[in-house]
Coordinates of C-alpha atoms in Angstrom, one line a residue:
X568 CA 86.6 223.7 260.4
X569 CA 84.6 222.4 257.4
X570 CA 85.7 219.4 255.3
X571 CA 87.5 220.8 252.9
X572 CA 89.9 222.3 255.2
X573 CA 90.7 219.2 257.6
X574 CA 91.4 217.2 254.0
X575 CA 94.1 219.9 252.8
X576 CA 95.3 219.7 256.6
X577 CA 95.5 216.7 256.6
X578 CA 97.1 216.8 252.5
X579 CA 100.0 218.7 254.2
X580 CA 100.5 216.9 257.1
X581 CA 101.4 214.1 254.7
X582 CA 103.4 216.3 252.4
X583 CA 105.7 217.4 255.8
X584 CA 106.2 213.9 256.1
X585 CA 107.2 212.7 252.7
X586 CA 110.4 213.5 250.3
X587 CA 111.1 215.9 248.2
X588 CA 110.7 213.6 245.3
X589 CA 107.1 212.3 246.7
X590 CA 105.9 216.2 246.6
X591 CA 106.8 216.3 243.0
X592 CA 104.6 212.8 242.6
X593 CA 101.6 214.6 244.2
X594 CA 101.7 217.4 242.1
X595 CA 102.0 215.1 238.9
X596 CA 98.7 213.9 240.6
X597 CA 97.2 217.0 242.1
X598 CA 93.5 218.0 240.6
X599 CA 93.7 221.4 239.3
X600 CA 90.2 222.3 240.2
X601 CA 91.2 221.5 243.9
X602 CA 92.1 224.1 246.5
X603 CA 95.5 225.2 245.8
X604 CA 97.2 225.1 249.3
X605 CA 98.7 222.3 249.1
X606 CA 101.0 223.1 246.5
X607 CA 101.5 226.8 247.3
X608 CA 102.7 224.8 250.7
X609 CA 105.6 222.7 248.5
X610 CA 106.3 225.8 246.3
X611 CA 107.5 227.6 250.1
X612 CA 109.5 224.5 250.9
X613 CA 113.4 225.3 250.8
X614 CA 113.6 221.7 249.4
X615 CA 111.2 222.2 246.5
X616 CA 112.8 221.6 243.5
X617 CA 113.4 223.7 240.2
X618 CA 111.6 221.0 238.5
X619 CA 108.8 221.1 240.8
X620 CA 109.1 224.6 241.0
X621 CA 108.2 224.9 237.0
X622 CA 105.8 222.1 237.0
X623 CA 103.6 224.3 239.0
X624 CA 104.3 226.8 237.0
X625 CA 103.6 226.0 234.1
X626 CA 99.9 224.1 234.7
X627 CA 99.0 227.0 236.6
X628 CA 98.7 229.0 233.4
X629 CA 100.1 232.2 233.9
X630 CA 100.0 233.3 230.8
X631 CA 96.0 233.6 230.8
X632 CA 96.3 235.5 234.1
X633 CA 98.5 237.9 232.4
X634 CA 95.8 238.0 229.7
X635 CA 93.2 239.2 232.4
X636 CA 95.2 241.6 234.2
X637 CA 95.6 243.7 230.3
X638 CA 91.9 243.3 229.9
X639 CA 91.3 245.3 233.4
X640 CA 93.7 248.0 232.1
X641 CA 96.6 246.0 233.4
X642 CA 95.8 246.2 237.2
X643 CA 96.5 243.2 238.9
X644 CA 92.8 242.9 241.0
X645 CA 93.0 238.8 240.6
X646 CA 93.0 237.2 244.0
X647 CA 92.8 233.5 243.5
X648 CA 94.9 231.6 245.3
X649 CA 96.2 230.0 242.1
X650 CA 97.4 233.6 241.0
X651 CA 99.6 234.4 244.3
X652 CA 101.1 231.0 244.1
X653 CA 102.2 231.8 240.2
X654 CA 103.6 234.9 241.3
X655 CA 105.3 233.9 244.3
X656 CA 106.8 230.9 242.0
X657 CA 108.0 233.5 239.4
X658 CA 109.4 235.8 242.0
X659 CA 111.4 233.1 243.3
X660 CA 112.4 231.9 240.2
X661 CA 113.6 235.6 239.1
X662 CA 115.8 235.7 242.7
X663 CA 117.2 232.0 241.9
X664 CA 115.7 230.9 245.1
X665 CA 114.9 227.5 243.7
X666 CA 118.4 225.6 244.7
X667 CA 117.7 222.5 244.8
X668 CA 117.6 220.5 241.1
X669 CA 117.8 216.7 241.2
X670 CA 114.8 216.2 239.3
X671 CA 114.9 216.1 235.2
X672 CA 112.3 219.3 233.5
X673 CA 111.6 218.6 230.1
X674 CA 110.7 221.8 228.1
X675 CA 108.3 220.9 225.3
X676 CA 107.3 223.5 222.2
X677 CA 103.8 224.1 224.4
X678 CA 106.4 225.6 227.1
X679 CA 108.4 227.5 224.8
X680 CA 105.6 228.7 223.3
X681 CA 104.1 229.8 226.4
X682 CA 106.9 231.7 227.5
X683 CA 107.2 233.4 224.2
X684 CA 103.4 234.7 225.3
X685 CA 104.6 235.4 228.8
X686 CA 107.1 237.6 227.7
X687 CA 105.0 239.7 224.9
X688 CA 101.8 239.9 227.6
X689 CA 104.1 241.3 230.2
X690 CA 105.9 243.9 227.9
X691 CA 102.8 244.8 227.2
X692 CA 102.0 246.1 230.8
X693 CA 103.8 248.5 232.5
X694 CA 104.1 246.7 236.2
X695 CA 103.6 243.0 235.4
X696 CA 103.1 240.8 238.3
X697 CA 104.8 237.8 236.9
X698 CA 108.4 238.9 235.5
X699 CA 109.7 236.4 232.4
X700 CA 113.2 234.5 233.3
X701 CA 115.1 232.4 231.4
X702 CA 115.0 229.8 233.9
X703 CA 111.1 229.3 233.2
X704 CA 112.0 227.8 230.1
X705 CA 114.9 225.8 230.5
X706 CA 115.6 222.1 230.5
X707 CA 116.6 220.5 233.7
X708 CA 119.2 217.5 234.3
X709 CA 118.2 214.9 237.3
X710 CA 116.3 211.8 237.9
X711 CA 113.4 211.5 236.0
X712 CA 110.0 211.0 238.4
X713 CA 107.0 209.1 238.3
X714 CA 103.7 207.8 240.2
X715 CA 104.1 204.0 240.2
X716 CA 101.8 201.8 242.1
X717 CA 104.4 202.0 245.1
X718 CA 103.5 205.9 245.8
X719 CA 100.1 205.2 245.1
X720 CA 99.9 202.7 248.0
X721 CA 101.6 205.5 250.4
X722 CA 99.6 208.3 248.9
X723 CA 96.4 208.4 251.3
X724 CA 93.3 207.7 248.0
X725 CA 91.5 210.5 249.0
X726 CA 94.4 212.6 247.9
X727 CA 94.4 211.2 244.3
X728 CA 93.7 213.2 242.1
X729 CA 94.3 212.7 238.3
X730 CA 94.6 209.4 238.9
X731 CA 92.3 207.1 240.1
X732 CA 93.5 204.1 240.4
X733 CA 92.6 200.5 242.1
X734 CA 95.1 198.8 243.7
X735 CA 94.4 195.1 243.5
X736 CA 93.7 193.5 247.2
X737 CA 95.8 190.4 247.3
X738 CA 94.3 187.9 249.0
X739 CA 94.9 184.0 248.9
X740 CA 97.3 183.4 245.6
X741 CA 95.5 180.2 245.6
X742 CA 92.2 182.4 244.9
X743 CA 93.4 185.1 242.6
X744 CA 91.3 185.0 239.3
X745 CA 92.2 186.2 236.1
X746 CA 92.0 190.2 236.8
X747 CA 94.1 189.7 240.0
X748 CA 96.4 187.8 237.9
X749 CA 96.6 190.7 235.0
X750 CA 96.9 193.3 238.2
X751 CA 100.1 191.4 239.6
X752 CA 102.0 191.6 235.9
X753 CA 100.7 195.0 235.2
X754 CA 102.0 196.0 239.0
X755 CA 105.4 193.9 238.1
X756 CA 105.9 196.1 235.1
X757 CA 105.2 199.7 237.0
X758 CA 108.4 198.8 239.1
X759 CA 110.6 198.6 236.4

C-alpha cells in the first residue's frame, strides 16, 4: 500500500469516528485536488446530511462534467472518481435518500445559477447521468457549521486541507510573547 492510500485510510478511520457534524467540517476543509474517497465515504453514510450532501455537490462541479459528456456526443465515458461520487449524490438526492437535515444550506445566485445550467445541459442529452431536482437548489433550516480552532485541534494536520493553520503551543503564561498573546484572543474569539 503506497502513501497515499494509508493517509485516506487512515482519513476514514477518523471520519468513522467523528460526528456527523465533524464530516461536514472536513469537507468545508477537504482539498479538491485530493483523492476523493474520503468524501465519496461521507456521501454513503446514512447519517450524511442534505446539507452535506449538496455541499459536495455543488464544489464537485457537475455542471462541467455534463459539459464534457455533450462534447463526446453525450456518452458518459468519464471515470473519475469525482464524477461517480456526483452521480451517486444526485441519484440519492432524486430518491430523497438524504434524511437527515440538521445542518443550515444556503443557496447563493452561483447555486441557482448552476442549476439553471444543470438543467439546460441535461435536457440537452438524451440519457443524462446526473438528473436535475429541486432539492439541489433549495435552502436548508439547521445549525449553521463551522471549522473553529476546536475541530482543528481534533482534526489530525495532515488532513487539513484548505486550511492551514498553526495552533499556538502554549507553554509557560509567564513566557508567552506578544504573538502568543494575539493567538490566545484570536482563539477566544473563534469560540464564540
Amino acid at each position: 500500500m503506497d502513501e497515499n492510500e494509508l493517509g485516506i485510510r487512515r482519513q476514514i478511520a477518523w471520519l468513522e469516528t467523528a460526528s456527523p457534524d465533524d464530516w461536514h467540517r472536513a469537507v468545508l476543509d477537504f482539498n479538491w485536488d485530493w483523492d476523493i474517497d474520503p468524501l465519496f465515504w461521507i456521501a454513503r453514510q446514512p447519517q450524511c446530511d442534505k446539507a452535506m450532501a449538496l455541499t459536495m455537490f455543488w464544489k464537485g462541479q457537475p455542471v462541467w462534467y455534463l459539459l464534457m459528456a455533450l462534447e463526446n456526443g453525450g456518452s458518459d465515458t468519464n471515470r473519475e472518481p469525482l464524477w461517480d461520487m456526483l452521480k451517486f449524490t444526485a441519484q440519492r438526492i432524486n430518491a430523497k435518500g438524504y434524511v437527515r437535515s440538521k445542518i443550515a444550506y444556503d443557496v447563493d445566485e452561483y447555486t441557482r445559477d448552476d442549476f439553471e445550467e444543470l438543467v439546460e445541459k441535461a435536457k440537452q442529452l438524451t440519457h443524462p447521468p446526473i438528473k436535475p431536482h429541486p432539492d439541489m437548489k433549495r435552502a436548508l433550516r439547521g445549525r449553521r457549521i463551522v471549522n473553529d480552532i476546536d475541530f482543528y485541534r481534533r482534526y489530525p494536520k495532515d488532513f487539513h486541507g484548505t486550511v492551514l493553520i498553526e495552533l499556538p503551543d502554549h507553554g509557560d503564561p509567564e513566557n508567552v510573547g506578544p504573538l502568543g498573546k494575539v493567538w490566545s484572543a484570536l482563539e477566544s474569539l473563534w469560540r464564540h
